[in-house]
């Protein structure tokens, strides 16, 4: 299937990053609970997915398929999709080890080779809604979901994008970047991530036949730990939202 | 009846400030085309008002000098304005007489409106109840007052602005986050007795949904280059980079 130039750059980037990423973060991500984001915040705490048993679920940007495996263990019928073949290599190993059934698909979330209306839930945790262009991915998700289906996605907050200090490559408490200019962030070798403003998310979701059901600004507990600590320090994430977990319902 | 403490404080504050807002009220009443916020951005650019207002019952929550209700009345709506400050309503009544526009003005607290359920098609507020009343009280009240399918539209200070504006009066917001986002709700200032309310984005959405409202839009206002304002708390350079004002639109669900 045709893939955009940007999706191709991101694919190459993730093929190169996959081994190191899984080595550094794989163990934290591999838990039986359903957990969101850098701080592994349980879904039960934020009440976004609820009971997934018997649901057909598509994970967009599944990486090593840690989420997909945890969902399958809870009785969901899961497909994990990723743009990187190397990430899916890790995913296959995890699926085999876990002894669960998860179908893995190699494709860009901007054009998914799966039929219309085939899922109850589409989710993405720092996956395709960050590494794909939201304006292309959200309409595709609308196509894939059944009416009444749930979209849940976790993305880096616009505030993190604004407070990122390029000079020393770290997060601080000054606004370095304009809110009106958070759309594209270079991720090296031509790869890029994308972010929308709050109002843009709401408009895109509504224009794509979704109702906005919630925005959970994830806040780690005081004793939280993470393997992503060099990205957002805990004391920052305790005071300001580093991750935005959006919940939308297909009309 | 005893007023909640923040309502009493804001009533006193606004009775004191009312004379400072007479001129702005006169200007706004004289305008044909609505403009919004501290940068005076024209309605044609913003689209804050529903397109067809003819015959609509509207309530302006924290109407002050009631200039929005005047604009709505001229578009064929049947407005009601409620404000916490009798002094502000005094200006509104004088301007009604001067412009020959009559509509009901109530002196009261938008957190407890003495009007029946489902009696309005539009509830609107610009820097009114939207920042001077407690959202956990005024928003459920607005939802109660709306008919199914009715719209709630309100303008507030930008969320990020509220993290960057210094405590001291007269100093413009800078590029530093001065206070935490989590837990933001009630704001008090060292230089006056007033109490403001500002919520995180996610908290507004939760509050809408909990009260049977669907989120329809969030317009993050950005003034044009060289825009000016008489307010000292933000510069146009700041507002060109980060949203100094936000407009929420929500609609009461038809199935209640």
PDB file of C-alpha atoms in Angstrom, chain B residues 51-229:
ATOM      1  CA  UNK B  51     -25.646  31.994  13.116  1.00  0.00           C
ATOM      2  CA  UNK B  52     -29.391  32.299  13.639  1.00  0.00           C
ATOM      3  CA  UNK B  53     -30.500  34.104  16.751  1.00  0.00           C
ATOM      4  CA  UNK B  54     -33.955  35.243  15.684  1.00  0.00           C
ATOM      5  CA  UNK B  55     -36.535  34.270  18.287  1.00  0.00           C
ATOM      6  CA  UNK B  56     -33.943  32.545  20.497  1.00  0.00           C
ATOM      7  CA  UNK B  57     -34.131  32.838  24.271  1.00  0.00           C
ATOM      8  CA  UNK B  58     -30.689  33.758  25.553  1.00  0.00           C
ATOM      9  CA  UNK B  59     -29.166  34.297  28.965  1.00  0.00           C
ATOM     10  CA  UNK B  60     -25.964  36.195  29.553  1.00  0.00           C
ATOM     11  CA  UNK B  61     -24.286  34.939  32.702  1.00  0.00           C
ATOM     12  CA  UNK B  62     -22.422  37.737  34.420  1.00  0.00           C
ATOM     13  CA  UNK B  63     -23.601  40.287  31.870  1.00  0.00           C
ATOM     14  CA  UNK B  64     -21.985  43.368  33.381  1.00  0.00           C
ATOM     15  CA  UNK B  65     -23.131  46.263  31.209  1.00  0.00           C
ATOM     16  CA  UNK B  66     -25.045  43.697  29.074  1.00  0.00           C
ATOM     17  CA  UNK B  67     -23.487  44.671  25.745  1.00  0.00           C
ATOM     18  CA  UNK B  68     -23.616  41.052  24.487  1.00  0.00           C
ATOM     19  CA  UNK B  69     -27.326  40.903  25.253  1.00  0.00           C
ATOM     20  CA  UNK B  70     -27.721  44.155  23.305  1.00  0.00           C
ATOM     21  CA  UNK B  71     -25.992  42.578  20.286  1.00  0.00           C
ATOM     22  CA  UNK B  72     -28.174  39.480  20.657  1.00  0.00           C
ATOM     23  CA  UNK B  73     -31.365  41.577  20.918  1.00  0.00           C
ATOM     24  CA  UNK B  74     -30.468  43.390  17.683  1.00  0.00           C
ATOM     25  CA  UNK B  75     -30.166  39.970  16.013  1.00  0.00           C
ATOM     26  CA  UNK B  76     -33.688  39.115  17.036  1.00  0.00           C
ATOM     27  CA  UNK B  77     -33.006  37.170  20.233  1.00  0.00           C
ATOM     28  CA  UNK B  78     -34.949  37.544  23.481  1.00  0.00           C
ATOM     29  CA  UNK B  79     -32.155  38.128  25.988  1.00  0.00           C
ATOM     30  CA  UNK B  80     -32.006  37.980  29.748  1.00  0.00           C
ATOM     31  CA  UNK B  81     -28.949  39.243  31.556  1.00  0.00           C
ATOM     32  CA  UNK B  82     -27.931  38.363  35.089  1.00  0.00           C
ATOM     33  CA  UNK B  83     -25.142  40.042  37.001  1.00  0.00           C
ATOM     34  CA  UNK B  84     -23.790  39.945  40.508  1.00  0.00           C
ATOM     35  CA  UNK B  85     -23.154  43.708  40.634  1.00  0.00           C
ATOM     36  CA  UNK B  86     -26.010  46.181  40.991  1.00  0.00           C
ATOM     37  CA  UNK B  87     -23.652  48.980  39.944  1.00  0.00           C
ATOM     38  CA  UNK B  88     -22.860  47.231  36.641  1.00  0.00           C
ATOM     39  CA  UNK B  89     -26.583  46.687  36.070  1.00  0.00           C
ATOM     40  CA  UNK B  90     -27.111  50.405  36.687  1.00  0.00           C
ATOM     41  CA  UNK B  91     -24.935  51.124  33.633  1.00  0.00           C
ATOM     42  CA  UNK B  92     -26.766  48.418  31.678  1.00  0.00           C
ATOM     43  CA  UNK B  93     -30.178  49.944  32.453  1.00  0.00           C
ATOM     44  CA  UNK B  94     -29.070  53.427  31.485  1.00  0.00           C
ATOM     45  CA  UNK B  95     -27.705  52.087  28.163  1.00  0.00           C
ATOM     46  CA  UNK B  96     -30.936  50.175  27.557  1.00  0.00           C
ATOM     47  CA  UNK B  97     -32.863  53.431  27.899  1.00  0.00           C
ATOM     48  CA  UNK B  98     -30.405  55.346  25.703  1.00  0.00           C
ATOM     49  CA  UNK B  99     -30.507  52.725  22.936  1.00  0.00           C
ATOM     50  CA  UNK B 100     -34.213  51.971  23.289  1.00  0.00           C
ATOM     51  CA  UNK B 101     -33.563  48.256  23.818  1.00  0.00           C
ATOM     52  CA  UNK B 102     -35.514  46.585  26.585  1.00  0.00           C
ATOM     53  CA  UNK B 103     -34.749  43.168  28.017  1.00  0.00           C
ATOM     54  CA  UNK B 104     -34.786  41.638  31.472  1.00  0.00           C
ATOM     55  CA  UNK B 105     -31.847  42.276  33.772  1.00  0.00           C
ATOM     56  CA  UNK B 106     -31.576  40.324  36.997  1.00  0.00           C
ATOM     57  CA  UNK B 107     -29.424  41.121  39.972  1.00  0.00           C
ATOM     58  CA  UNK B 108     -28.120  37.799  41.174  1.00  0.00           C
ATOM     59  CA  UNK B 109     -25.548  35.077  41.245  1.00  0.00           C
ATOM     60  CA  UNK B 110     -25.127  32.948  38.112  1.00  0.00           C
ATOM     61  CA  UNK B 111     -24.538  29.941  40.361  1.00  0.00           C
ATOM     62  CA  UNK B 112     -28.194  30.088  41.415  1.00  0.00           C
ATOM     63  CA  UNK B 113     -30.461  31.599  38.779  1.00  0.00           C
ATOM     64  CA  UNK B 114     -34.123  32.084  39.778  1.00  0.00           C
ATOM     65  CA  UNK B 115     -35.477  30.890  36.425  1.00  0.00           C
ATOM     66  CA  UNK B 116     -37.056  27.598  35.347  1.00  0.00           C
ATOM     67  CA  UNK B 117     -35.280  24.581  33.827  1.00  0.00           C
ATOM     68  CA  UNK B 118     -34.899  24.381  30.057  1.00  0.00           C
ATOM     69  CA  UNK B 119     -35.921  27.940  29.338  1.00  0.00           C
ATOM     70  CA  UNK B 120     -33.033  29.079  27.087  1.00  0.00           C
ATOM     71  CA  UNK B 121     -31.539  28.239  23.687  1.00  0.00           C
ATOM     72  CA  UNK B 122     -28.228  29.943  24.398  1.00  0.00           C
ATOM     73  CA  UNK B 123     -26.228  30.676  27.533  1.00  0.00           C
ATOM     74  CA  UNK B 124     -23.303  32.998  26.946  1.00  0.00           C
ATOM     75  CA  UNK B 125     -20.583  34.638  28.997  1.00  0.00           C
ATOM     76  CA  UNK B 126     -17.537  36.720  28.204  1.00  0.00           C
ATOM     77  CA  UNK B 127     -15.311  37.208  31.228  1.00  0.00           C
ATOM     78  CA  UNK B 128     -18.512  37.005  33.245  1.00  0.00           C
ATOM     79  CA  UNK B 129     -19.616  34.032  35.288  1.00  0.00           C
ATOM     80  CA  UNK B 130     -17.114  32.168  33.104  1.00  0.00           C
ATOM     81  CA  UNK B 131     -14.270  33.444  35.302  1.00  0.00           C
ATOM     82  CA  UNK B 132     -15.957  35.141  38.283  1.00  0.00           C
ATOM     83  CA  UNK B 133     -18.210  32.292  39.398  1.00  0.00           C
ATOM     84  CA  UNK B 134     -17.266  28.782  40.451  1.00  0.00           C
ATOM     85  CA  UNK B 135     -17.534  26.512  37.384  1.00  0.00           C
ATOM     86  CA  UNK B 136     -18.604  23.584  39.558  1.00  0.00           C
ATOM     87  CA  UNK B 137     -21.665  25.677  40.409  1.00  0.00           C
ATOM     88  CA  UNK B 138     -22.369  27.951  37.452  1.00  0.00           C
ATOM     89  CA  UNK B 139     -21.882  25.352  34.728  1.00  0.00           C
ATOM     90  CA  UNK B 140     -24.439  22.858  36.088  1.00  0.00           C
ATOM     91  CA  UNK B 141     -26.769  25.827  36.489  1.00  0.00           C
ATOM     92  CA  UNK B 142     -26.236  26.844  32.848  1.00  0.00           C
ATOM     93  CA  UNK B 143     -26.887  23.234  31.757  1.00  0.00           C
ATOM     94  CA  UNK B 144     -30.108  23.242  33.775  1.00  0.00           C
ATOM     95  CA  UNK B 145     -31.299  26.457  32.151  1.00  0.00           C
ATOM     96  CA  UNK B 146     -30.668  25.226  28.594  1.00  0.00           C
ATOM     97  CA  UNK B 147     -33.202  23.410  26.489  1.00  0.00           C
ATOM     98  CA  UNK B 148     -32.070  20.132  24.924  1.00  0.00           C
ATOM     99  CA  UNK B 149     -29.986  21.124  21.902  1.00  0.00           C
ATOM    100  CA  UNK B 150     -29.265  24.536  23.443  1.00  0.00           C
ATOM    101  CA  UNK B 151     -25.782  26.011  23.312  1.00  0.00           C
ATOM    102  CA  UNK B 152     -23.329  27.160  25.934  1.00  0.00           C
ATOM    103  CA  UNK B 153     -20.627  29.546  24.700  1.00  0.00           C
ATOM    104  CA  UNK B 154     -18.143  31.315  26.936  1.00  0.00           C
ATOM    105  CA  UNK B 155     -14.847  33.131  26.814  1.00  0.00           C
ATOM    106  CA  UNK B 156     -12.157  32.795  29.476  1.00  0.00           C
ATOM    107  CA  UNK B 157      -8.532  33.736  30.016  1.00  0.00           C
ATOM    108  CA  UNK B 158      -6.109  31.341  28.345  1.00  0.00           C
ATOM    109  CA  UNK B 159      -5.194  28.359  30.492  1.00  0.00           C
ATOM    110  CA  UNK B 160      -1.463  28.800  29.970  1.00  0.00           C
ATOM    111  CA  UNK B 161      -1.790  32.529  30.596  1.00  0.00           C
ATOM    112  CA  UNK B 162      -3.126  31.754  34.062  1.00  0.00           C
ATOM    113  CA  UNK B 163       0.059  29.790  34.770  1.00  0.00           C
ATOM    114  CA  UNK B 164       2.284  32.671  33.643  1.00  0.00           C
ATOM    115  CA  UNK B 165       0.626  35.811  34.953  1.00  0.00           C
ATOM    116  CA  UNK B 166       2.388  37.205  38.060  1.00  0.00           C
ATOM    117  CA  UNK B 167       0.542  37.719  41.340  1.00  0.00           C
ATOM    118  CA  UNK B 168       1.379  41.413  41.362  1.00  0.00           C
ATOM    119  CA  UNK B 169      -1.082  43.654  39.573  1.00  0.00           C
ATOM    120  CA  UNK B 170       0.059  45.572  36.524  1.00  0.00           C
ATOM    121  CA  UNK B 171       2.817  43.168  35.468  1.00  0.00           C
ATOM    122  CA  UNK B 172       2.382  41.310  32.183  1.00  0.00           C
ATOM    123  CA  UNK B 173       2.685  37.544  31.883  1.00  0.00           C
ATOM    124  CA  UNK B 174       6.151  36.309  31.027  1.00  0.00           C
ATOM    125  CA  UNK B 175       7.430  33.074  29.557  1.00  0.00           C
ATOM    126  CA  UNK B 176       7.789  31.241  32.907  1.00  0.00           C
ATOM    127  CA  UNK B 177       5.340  28.798  34.420  1.00  0.00           C
ATOM    128  CA  UNK B 178       4.741  30.391  37.816  1.00  0.00           C
ATOM    129  CA  UNK B 179       2.214  27.974  39.246  1.00  0.00           C
ATOM    130  CA  UNK B 180       1.141  24.373  38.798  1.00  0.00           C
ATOM    131  CA  UNK B 181      -1.528  23.260  36.338  1.00  0.00           C
ATOM    132  CA  UNK B 182      -2.818  20.352  38.362  1.00  0.00           C
ATOM    133  CA  UNK B 183      -5.353  21.536  40.884  1.00  0.00           C
ATOM    134  CA  UNK B 184      -5.922  24.934  39.250  1.00  0.00           C
ATOM    135  CA  UNK B 185      -9.386  26.188  40.148  1.00  0.00           C
ATOM    136  CA  UNK B 186      -9.615  29.168  42.496  1.00  0.00           C
ATOM    137  CA  UNK B 187      -7.332  32.177  42.033  1.00  0.00           C
ATOM    138  CA  UNK B 188      -6.866  35.003  44.528  1.00  0.00           C
ATOM    139  CA  UNK B 189      -4.612  38.007  44.162  1.00  0.00           C
ATOM    140  CA  UNK B 190      -2.713  40.023  46.771  1.00  0.00           C
ATOM    141  CA  UNK B 191      -3.887  43.423  45.458  1.00  0.00           C
ATOM    142  CA  UNK B 192      -7.669  42.993  45.630  1.00  0.00           C
ATOM    143  CA  UNK B 193     -10.450  40.973  47.229  1.00  0.00           C
ATOM    144  CA  UNK B 194     -11.811  39.337  44.093  1.00  0.00           C
ATOM    145  CA  UNK B 195     -11.820  35.596  43.441  1.00  0.00           C
ATOM    146  CA  UNK B 196     -11.385  34.116  39.955  1.00  0.00           C
ATOM    147  CA  UNK B 197     -11.845  30.594  38.689  1.00  0.00           C
ATOM    148  CA  UNK B 198      -9.859  28.849  35.958  1.00  0.00           C
ATOM    149  CA  UNK B 199      -9.849  25.155  35.126  1.00  0.00           C
ATOM    150  CA  UNK B 200      -7.540  22.781  33.246  1.00  0.00           C
ATOM    151  CA  UNK B 201      -8.696  21.765  29.750  1.00  0.00           C
ATOM    152  CA  UNK B 202      -9.530  18.215  30.799  1.00  0.00           C
ATOM    153  CA  UNK B 203     -11.507  19.429  33.789  1.00  0.00           C
ATOM    154  CA  UNK B 204     -13.740  21.629  31.603  1.00  0.00           C
ATOM    155  CA  UNK B 205     -14.446  18.634  29.369  1.00  0.00           C
ATOM    156  CA  UNK B 206     -15.275  16.442  32.384  1.00  0.00           C
ATOM    157  CA  UNK B 207     -17.585  19.121  33.713  1.00  0.00           C
ATOM    158  CA  UNK B 208     -19.407  19.478  30.364  1.00  0.00           C
ATOM    159  CA  UNK B 209     -19.932  15.742  30.049  1.00  0.00           C
ATOM    160  CA  UNK B 210     -21.046  15.333  33.639  1.00  0.00           C
ATOM    161  CA  UNK B 211     -23.733  17.945  32.996  1.00  0.00           C
ATOM    162  CA  UNK B 212     -25.026  16.460  29.765  1.00  0.00           C
ATOM    163  CA  UNK B 213     -23.169  18.833  27.450  1.00  0.00           C
ATOM    164  CA  UNK B 214     -21.282  17.817  24.329  1.00  0.00           C
ATOM    165  CA  UNK B 215     -18.018  19.612  23.603  1.00  0.00           C
ATOM    166  CA  UNK B 216     -18.293  21.318  20.238  1.00  0.00           C
ATOM    167  CA  UNK B 217     -15.281  23.554  19.963  1.00  0.00           C
ATOM    168  CA  UNK B 218     -12.448  25.294  21.706  1.00  0.00           C
ATOM    169  CA  UNK B 219     -11.334  28.441  19.918  1.00  0.00           C
ATOM    170  CA  UNK B 220      -7.883  29.563  20.994  1.00  0.00           C
ATOM    171  CA  UNK B 221      -7.847  33.251  20.154  1.00  0.00           C
ATOM    172  CA  UNK B 222      -4.813  34.826  18.599  1.00  0.00           C
ATOM    173  CA  UNK B 223      -4.783  38.579  17.986  1.00  0.00           C
ATOM    174  CA  UNK B 224      -3.423  40.006  14.752  1.00  0.00           C
ATOM    175  CA  UNK B 225       0.034  41.538  14.687  1.00  0.00           C
ATOM    176  CA  UNK B 226       0.164  44.913  16.384  1.00  0.00           C
ATOM    177  CA  UNK B 227      -3.112  44.363  18.252  1.00  0.00           C
ATOM    178  CA  UNK B 228      -3.514  46.508  21.342  1.00  0.00           C
ATOM    179  CA  UNK B 229      -5.266  46.190  24.675  1.00  0.00           C
TER     180      UNK B 229
END
